[in-house]
């Protein structure tokens, strides 16, 4: 196992976390890596709770639209749902900006609140 030998040389304290994957399905499918790669470059980014972002690129700017999806009925009222989705979206937007190396003008359309 050449990888273990390499890890032993560069970071011996990490050697214990390296394990050989012997599953039948592709490790990329098993760990959801393909889905993450597609999501990194796709137009839509979904959250676990059902909300999602739509990211559009134009010549001059980036536009991000926040949508509650099927999460719209999960909170006590519409205002708390909007707040929850917007807070989750803000964290995910920051992540997507870094992943996609997006800069310049970024317009975010959060869910309207009072």
PDB file of N, CA and C in Angstrom, residues 45-92:
ATOM      1  N   UNK A  45     -28.539  24.350  -6.281  1.00  0.00           N
ATOM      2  CA  UNK A  45     -27.889  23.771  -5.102  1.00  0.00           C
ATOM      3  C   UNK A  45     -28.979  23.489  -4.086  1.00  0.00           C
ATOM      4  N   UNK A  46     -29.159  22.220  -3.728  1.00  0.00           N
ATOM      5  CA  UNK A  46     -30.211  21.834  -2.780  1.00  0.00           C
ATOM      6  C   UNK A  46     -29.657  21.710  -1.374  1.00  0.00           C
ATOM      7  N   UNK A  47     -30.510  22.017  -0.387  1.00  0.00           N
ATOM      8  CA  UNK A  47     -30.181  21.816   1.021  1.00  0.00           C
ATOM      9  C   UNK A  47     -30.840  20.519   1.467  1.00  0.00           C
ATOM     10  N   UNK A  48     -30.412  19.998   2.592  1.00  0.00           N
ATOM     11  CA  UNK A  48     -31.001  18.766   3.118  1.00  0.00           C
ATOM     12  C   UNK A  48     -32.476  18.944   3.466  1.00  0.00           C
ATOM     13  N   UNK A  49     -32.853  20.121   3.928  1.00  0.00           N
ATOM     14  CA  UNK A  49     -34.220  20.349   4.386  1.00  0.00           C
ATOM     15  C   UNK A  49     -35.200  20.673   3.267  1.00  0.00           C
ATOM     16  N   UNK A  50     -34.759  20.687   2.015  1.00  0.00           N
ATOM     17  CA  UNK A  50     -35.674  20.916   0.908  1.00  0.00           C
ATOM     18  C   UNK A  50     -35.547  22.277   0.247  1.00  0.00           C
ATOM     19  N   UNK A  51     -34.957  23.234   0.915  1.00  0.00           N
ATOM     20  CA  UNK A  51     -34.749  24.542   0.301  1.00  0.00           C
ATOM     21  C   UNK A  51     -33.645  24.422  -0.751  1.00  0.00           C
ATOM     22  N   UNK A  52     -33.562  25.415  -1.637  1.00  0.00           N
ATOM     23  CA  UNK A  52     -32.524  25.347  -2.664  1.00  0.00           C
ATOM     24  C   UNK A  52     -32.165  26.732  -3.179  1.00  0.00           C
ATOM     25  N   UNK A  53     -31.008  26.824  -3.807  1.00  0.00           N
ATOM     26  CA  UNK A  53     -30.527  28.048  -4.440  1.00  0.00           C
ATOM     27  C   UNK A  53     -30.515  27.831  -5.941  1.00  0.00           C
ATOM     28  N   UNK A  54     -30.741  28.895  -6.679  1.00  0.00           N
ATOM     29  CA  UNK A  54     -30.511  28.876  -8.123  1.00  0.00           C
ATOM     30  C   UNK A  54     -29.452  29.930  -8.391  1.00  0.00           C
ATOM     31  N   UNK A  55     -28.361  29.520  -9.022  1.00  0.00           N
ATOM     32  CA  UNK A  55     -27.240  30.413  -9.280  1.00  0.00           C
ATOM     33  C   UNK A  55     -27.121  30.645 -10.776  1.00  0.00           C
ATOM     34  N   UNK A  56     -27.209  31.898 -11.174  1.00  0.00           N
ATOM     35  CA  UNK A  56     -27.104  32.290 -12.580  1.00  0.00           C
ATOM     36  C   UNK A  56     -25.876  33.173 -12.753  1.00  0.00           C
ATOM     37  N   UNK A  57     -25.141  32.950 -13.829  1.00  0.00           N
ATOM     38  CA  UNK A  57     -23.973  33.766 -14.152  1.00  0.00           C
ATOM     39  C   UNK A  57     -24.277  34.571 -15.406  1.00  0.00           C
ATOM     40  N   UNK A  58     -23.978  35.851 -15.352  1.00  0.00           N
ATOM     41  CA  UNK A  58     -24.101  36.683 -16.543  1.00  0.00           C
ATOM     42  C   UNK A  58     -22.734  37.312 -16.811  1.00  0.00           C
ATOM     43  N   UNK A  59     -22.648  38.084 -17.851  1.00  0.00           N
ATOM     44  CA  UNK A  59     -21.397  38.753 -18.194  1.00  0.00           C
ATOM     45  C   UNK A  59     -20.955  39.698 -17.080  1.00  0.00           C
ATOM     46  N   UNK A  60     -21.922  40.379 -16.463  1.00  0.00           N
ATOM     47  CA  UNK A  60     -21.590  41.439 -15.520  1.00  0.00           C
ATOM     48  C   UNK A  60     -21.698  41.046 -14.048  1.00  0.00           C
ATOM     49  N   UNK A  61     -22.481  40.017 -13.732  1.00  0.00           N
ATOM     50  CA  UNK A  61     -22.702  39.716 -12.315  1.00  0.00           C
ATOM     51  C   UNK A  61     -23.198  38.287 -12.113  1.00  0.00           C
ATOM     52  N   UNK A  62     -23.306  37.919 -10.860  1.00  0.00           N
ATOM     53  CA  UNK A  62     -23.860  36.620 -10.461  1.00  0.00           C
ATOM     54  C   UNK A  62     -25.162  36.901  -9.708  1.00  0.00           C
ATOM     55  N   UNK A  63     -26.183  36.101  -9.968  1.00  0.00           N
ATOM     56  CA  UNK A  63     -27.464  36.244  -9.285  1.00  0.00           C
ATOM     57  C   UNK A  63     -27.764  34.940  -8.569  1.00  0.00           C
ATOM     58  N   UNK A  64     -28.132  35.052  -7.292  1.00  0.00           N
ATOM     59  CA  UNK A  64     -28.477  33.869  -6.499  1.00  0.00           C
ATOM     60  C   UNK A  64     -29.878  34.061  -5.952  1.00  0.00           C
ATOM     61  N   UNK A  65     -30.768  33.140  -6.271  1.00  0.00           N
ATOM     62  CA  UNK A  65     -32.152  33.188  -5.811  1.00  0.00           C
ATOM     63  C   UNK A  65     -32.342  32.112  -4.746  1.00  0.00           C
ATOM     64  N   UNK A  66     -32.900  32.503  -3.613  1.00  0.00           N
ATOM     65  CA  UNK A  66     -33.146  31.577  -2.508  1.00  0.00           C
ATOM     66  C   UNK A  66     -34.597  31.134  -2.566  1.00  0.00           C
ATOM     67  N   UNK A  67     -34.842  29.814  -2.512  1.00  0.00           N
ATOM     68  CA  UNK A  67     -36.198  29.253  -2.560  1.00  0.00           C
ATOM     69  C   UNK A  67     -36.407  28.298  -1.392  1.00  0.00           C
ATOM     70  N   UNK A  68     -37.595  28.338  -0.802  1.00  0.00           N
ATOM     71  CA  UNK A  68     -37.873  27.479   0.350  1.00  0.00           C
ATOM     72  C   UNK A  68     -38.193  26.048  -0.050  1.00  0.00           C
ATOM     73  N   UNK A  69     -38.586  25.805  -1.296  1.00  0.00           N
ATOM     74  CA  UNK A  69     -38.897  24.441  -1.735  1.00  0.00           C
ATOM     75  C   UNK A  69     -39.998  23.832  -0.911  1.00  0.00           C
ATOM     76  N   UNK A  70     -39.832  22.576  -0.513  1.00  0.00           N
ATOM     77  CA  UNK A  70     -40.871  21.894   0.268  1.00  0.00           C
ATOM     78  C   UNK A  70     -40.731  22.167   1.765  1.00  0.00           C
ATOM     79  N   UNK A  71     -39.829  23.031   2.160  1.00  0.00           N
ATOM     80  CA  UNK A  71     -39.673  23.389   3.567  1.00  0.00           C
ATOM     81  C   UNK A  71     -40.725  24.396   4.017  1.00  0.00           C
ATOM     82  N   UNK A  72     -41.502  24.907   3.082  1.00  0.00           N
ATOM     83  CA  UNK A  72     -42.417  26.007   3.381  1.00  0.00           C
ATOM     84  C   UNK A  72     -43.433  25.703   4.485  1.00  0.00           C
ATOM     85  N   UNK A  73     -43.723  24.449   4.747  1.00  0.00           N
ATOM     86  CA  UNK A  73     -44.714  24.121   5.781  1.00  0.00           C
ATOM     87  C   UNK A  73     -44.100  23.517   7.034  1.00  0.00           C
ATOM     88  N   UNK A  74     -42.774  23.518   7.163  1.00  0.00           N
ATOM     89  CA  UNK A  74     -42.151  22.806   8.269  1.00  0.00           C
ATOM     90  C   UNK A  74     -42.038  23.628   9.549  1.00  0.00           C
ATOM     91  N   UNK A  75     -42.152  24.951   9.472  1.00  0.00           N
ATOM     92  CA  UNK A  75     -42.060  25.811  10.650  1.00  0.00           C
ATOM     93  C   UNK A  75     -43.454  26.232  11.117  1.00  0.00           C
ATOM     94  N   UNK A  76     -43.515  26.890  12.273  1.00  0.00           N
ATOM     95  CA  UNK A  76     -44.797  27.311  12.838  1.00  0.00           C
ATOM     96  C   UNK A  76     -45.513  28.327  11.964  1.00  0.00           C
ATOM     97  N   UNK A  77     -44.758  29.263  11.380  1.00  0.00           N
ATOM     98  CA  UNK A  77     -45.378  30.261  10.505  1.00  0.00           C
ATOM     99  C   UNK A  77     -44.421  30.600   9.368  1.00  0.00           C
ATOM    100  N   UNK A  78     -44.929  31.348   8.405  1.00  0.00           N
ATOM    101  CA  UNK A  78     -44.160  31.666   7.205  1.00  0.00           C
ATOM    102  C   UNK A  78     -42.926  32.503   7.538  1.00  0.00           C
ATOM    103  N   UNK A  79     -43.046  33.406   8.503  1.00  0.00           N
ATOM    104  CA  UNK A  79     -41.928  34.276   8.867  1.00  0.00           C
ATOM    105  C   UNK A  79     -40.755  33.477   9.440  1.00  0.00           C
ATOM    106  N   UNK A  80     -41.039  32.522  10.325  1.00  0.00           N
ATOM    107  CA  UNK A  80     -39.951  31.717  10.893  1.00  0.00           C
ATOM    108  C   UNK A  80     -39.347  30.778   9.848  1.00  0.00           C
ATOM    109  N   UNK A  81     -40.175  30.302   8.924  1.00  0.00           N
ATOM    110  CA  UNK A  81     -39.651  29.491   7.828  1.00  0.00           C
ATOM    111  C   UNK A  81     -38.704  30.315   6.969  1.00  0.00           C
ATOM    112  N   UNK A  82     -39.120  31.524   6.635  1.00  0.00           N
ATOM    113  CA  UNK A  82     -38.275  32.397   5.818  1.00  0.00           C
ATOM    114  C   UNK A  82     -36.952  32.695   6.520  1.00  0.00           C
ATOM    115  N   UNK A  83     -37.002  32.979   7.805  1.00  0.00           N
ATOM    116  CA  UNK A  83     -35.784  33.261   8.564  1.00  0.00           C
ATOM    117  C   UNK A  83     -34.850  32.056   8.565  1.00  0.00           C
ATOM    118  N   UNK A  84     -35.390  30.877   8.839  1.00  0.00           N
ATOM    119  CA  UNK A  84     -34.577  29.657   8.865  1.00  0.00           C
ATOM    120  C   UNK A  84     -33.927  29.402   7.510  1.00  0.00           C
ATOM    121  N   UNK A  85     -34.718  29.492   6.454  1.00  0.00           N
ATOM    122  CA  UNK A  85     -34.194  29.249   5.101  1.00  0.00           C
ATOM    123  C   UNK A  85     -33.147  30.296   4.743  1.00  0.00           C
ATOM    124  N   UNK A  86     -33.407  31.559   5.026  1.00  0.00           N
ATOM    125  CA  UNK A  86     -32.450  32.617   4.703  1.00  0.00           C
ATOM    126  C   UNK A  86     -31.131  32.443   5.445  1.00  0.00           C
ATOM    127  N   UNK A  87     -31.185  32.038   6.710  1.00  0.00           N
ATOM    128  CA  UNK A  87     -29.944  31.819   7.468  1.00  0.00           C
ATOM    129  C   UNK A  87     -29.146  30.640   6.911  1.00  0.00           C
ATOM    130  N   UNK A  88     -29.849  29.558   6.583  1.00  0.00           N
ATOM    131  CA  UNK A  88     -29.178  28.408   5.969  1.00  0.00           C
ATOM    132  C   UNK A  88     -28.593  28.799   4.612  1.00  0.00           C
ATOM    133  N   UNK A  89     -29.354  29.591   3.860  1.00  0.00           N
ATOM    134  CA  UNK A  89     -28.908  30.016   2.539  1.00  0.00           C
ATOM    135  C   UNK A  89     -27.671  30.897   2.631  1.00  0.00           C
ATOM    136  N   UNK A  90     -27.627  31.778   3.612  1.00  0.00           N
ATOM    137  CA  UNK A  90     -26.468  32.666   3.759  1.00  0.00           C
ATOM    138  C   UNK A  90     -25.190  31.854   3.959  1.00  0.00           C
ATOM    139  N   UNK A  91     -25.257  30.832   4.789  1.00  0.00           N
ATOM    140  CA  UNK A  91     -24.082  29.985   5.017  1.00  0.00           C
ATOM    141  C   UNK A  91     -23.710  29.225   3.742  1.00  0.00           C
ATOM    142  N   UNK A  92     -24.705  28.697   3.044  1.00  0.00           N
ATOM    143  CA  UNK A  92     -24.436  27.941   1.813  1.00  0.00           C
ATOM    144  C   UNK A  92     -23.932  28.862   0.700  1.00  0.00           C
TER     145      UNK A  92
END
